[in-house]
Amino acid sequence: MRGADVSDREFSLVVAYGTDMGNAEDAAMSFAEASTAAGIPAEAVELNQVELDQLSTTTHFIVVTSTFGDGEFPDTATLFWEAISTSTTRLEHLSFAVLALGDTSYELFCNAGKLLDARLEELGAARLAERVDVDGYYEEPAAAWTTDLVKQLTAAQSGPGAPPVVAAENPDAPHRSQERHHPFTAPLPVNRLLTSSESDKEVRHYELDLAGSGITYQAGDSIAVHPVNDPDLVAAILAELKVDATHRVAGSEETLGLLLTEQLEIRTPSRALQELAGPAAYGEDVLDLIRRADLTVDDVIDALRPLQFRDYSIASSPLVHPDRVHLTVATVRYPGAGRRHGGVASTYLAERSQTVRIHLRPNHHFRLPAGDVPIIMIGPGTGIAPFRAFLQERQAAAAPGRSWLFFGDRRRATDFLYGEELTGFAQSGTLTRLDVAFSRDQETKVYVQHRMRENSAELFSWLQDGAHLYVCGDADRMAKDVDAALHEIVAESGGMDADAAHAYVNDLIKTHRYLRDVY
């Protein structure tokens, strides 16, 4: 039973999100718009901006969150989770609902949403509705969830016995994700190798022609690439299933060949298919699972999920390249089960495309500050992409602020991505400092976090001067190592204990001065 004082509290609503690529933000903003149209003004905010004291006086709490990395909260929600996971404040007065966005190819599917939903219940809050977990494309389930909850909120605001308010359509608020349903087919006039032919990696520079697309982008945004599957892999799957491309799929008007080519994930199997095939080895694709588990056509089709677009950070500034976007993409290739495997989109770009279907993915949280504000950029490997865009932008705008880049890769001779350009930025003064770490060029491996520690006093001085710190690249190891180095640098150079350094870095996150685009 709810606390006796609940009905006496004045109705209030907080709508919040935890996002890394913008989907949760989009769904939360759509919810806030629907609520406002129904007569309940609302604005979607980052979870990090929600204080626990605020929840103590709020009656209704609506949350949309994605899951990042190994079941973690995205950066825009980490501070809130840190606070609420240790809080002892009771929330019996609070009604809540959680929409969790995720991907079933990851073991800890929708983990952040599950954790938050359970924690709110532990603190005494009551669910307005059961948590909804969304796999992949989120728009339709998010819209249905929004409609149901807005009806409940309008009834709660009106009070017992009052007629429910009907949520009005808002024609002035077009859905921000509709571009995904109507991707632009962009010519791909430039596809060139960035790494040396002697490198053990393959990183390519792409340029997509935006003429006629209506797409306008900003430095820090991403482009979503809509790939098609490798026709050789499709043919091998059809052969293994003992059907041809014209085989009709029950419940669909499409042929199996078309579905496997354009609409279904066959490189990254869904968890449902992995479970059907039994314990899977890392890196197995659908063909591997069919061969290992002797699966039928119906087994496979029922367990596959829609082919997902792939996001890539834009490596150019619209001030310099208004009609093109540049991408920096590592081509994924690896051996397995006696044959070569490859990434869906990266091999599509490298080998099989002269035009590419794309849509813009704005990243409102990964933006340059004012031109006079110093910036520190940490972008090893393909993580250099958005920082190339930042440097182009600052040079074109003649921005006076200092810029410091940490770049790393395996070998200077083979893997110094955009090396001549970066050196040029340093020589022109656009880059105040350029520190590089080539891990295989000496016996002891050196990474960007080592260069950070070597310059800890100056790095902390830049932070004290108001610098914004950006990280882009590998989330599994690099981003965690850089984060650990940052905490150590703040503690050592700032003369702080671990708790004080942690609070300092948390403040950087909350004030959007420590921003990450990691994957």
Short mmCIF file of N, CA, C and O in Angstrom, two decimals, residues 2 90-94 119-126:
data_model
loop_
_atom_site.label_atom_id
_atom_site.label_comp_id
_atom_site.label_asym_id
_atom_site.label_seq_id
_atom_site.Cartn_x
_atom_site.Cartn_y
_atom_site.Cartn_z
N ARG A 2 0.49 2.28 -0.75
CA ARG A 2 1.24 3.51 -0.82
C ARG A 2 1.12 4.28 0.48
O ARG A 2 0.18 4.13 1.26
N ARG A 90 13.69 6.92 1.38
CA ARG A 90 12.52 6.17 0.95
C ARG A 90 11.71 6.99 -0.05
O ARG A 90 11.64 8.21 0.02
N LEU A 91 11.09 6.26 -1.00
CA LEU A 91 10.36 6.93 -2.09
C LEU A 91 8.94 6.38 -2.23
O LEU A 91 8.42 6.23 -3.34
N GLU A 92 8.28 6.11 -1.10
CA GLU A 92 6.93 5.56 -1.15
C GLU A 92 5.93 6.48 -1.85
O GLU A 92 4.89 6.02 -2.34
N HIS A 93 6.23 7.76 -1.89
CA HIS A 93 5.33 8.73 -2.51
C HIS A 93 5.44 8.75 -4.03
O HIS A 93 4.65 9.41 -4.71
N LEU A 94 6.42 8.05 -4.59
CA LEU A 94 6.79 8.20 -6.00
C LEU A 94 6.22 7.07 -6.85
O LEU A 94 6.31 5.90 -6.51
N ARG A 119 15.91 -0.88 -8.35
CA ARG A 119 16.32 -0.01 -7.25
C ARG A 119 15.19 0.92 -6.82
O ARG A 119 15.00 1.14 -5.61
N LEU A 120 14.46 1.45 -7.77
CA LEU A 120 13.32 2.31 -7.40
C LEU A 120 12.29 1.52 -6.60
O LEU A 120 11.73 2.03 -5.62
N GLU A 121 12.06 0.27 -6.98
CA GLU A 121 11.14 -0.56 -6.22
C GLU A 121 11.68 -0.82 -4.81
O GLU A 121 10.93 -0.78 -3.83
N GLU A 122 12.98 -1.08 -4.69
CA GLU A 122 13.59 -1.33 -3.38
C GLU A 122 13.40 -0.14 -2.45
O GLU A 122 13.25 -0.31 -1.23
N LEU A 123 13.41 1.06 -3.01
CA LEU A 123 13.27 2.27 -2.19
C LEU A 123 11.81 2.62 -1.93
O LEU A 123 11.53 3.67 -1.34
N GLY A 124 10.90 1.76 -2.36
CA GLY A 124 9.49 1.94 -2.01
C GLY A 124 8.63 2.57 -3.07
O GLY A 124 7.41 2.70 -2.88
N ALA A 125 9.21 2.97 -4.20
CA ALA A 125 8.41 3.57 -5.27
C ALA A 125 7.52 2.52 -5.92
O ALA A 125 7.82 1.32 -5.88
N ALA A 126 6.42 2.96 -6.51
CA ALA A 126 5.46 2.05 -7.13
C ALA A 126 5.45 2.23 -8.64
O ALA A 126 5.51 3.35 -9.14
#
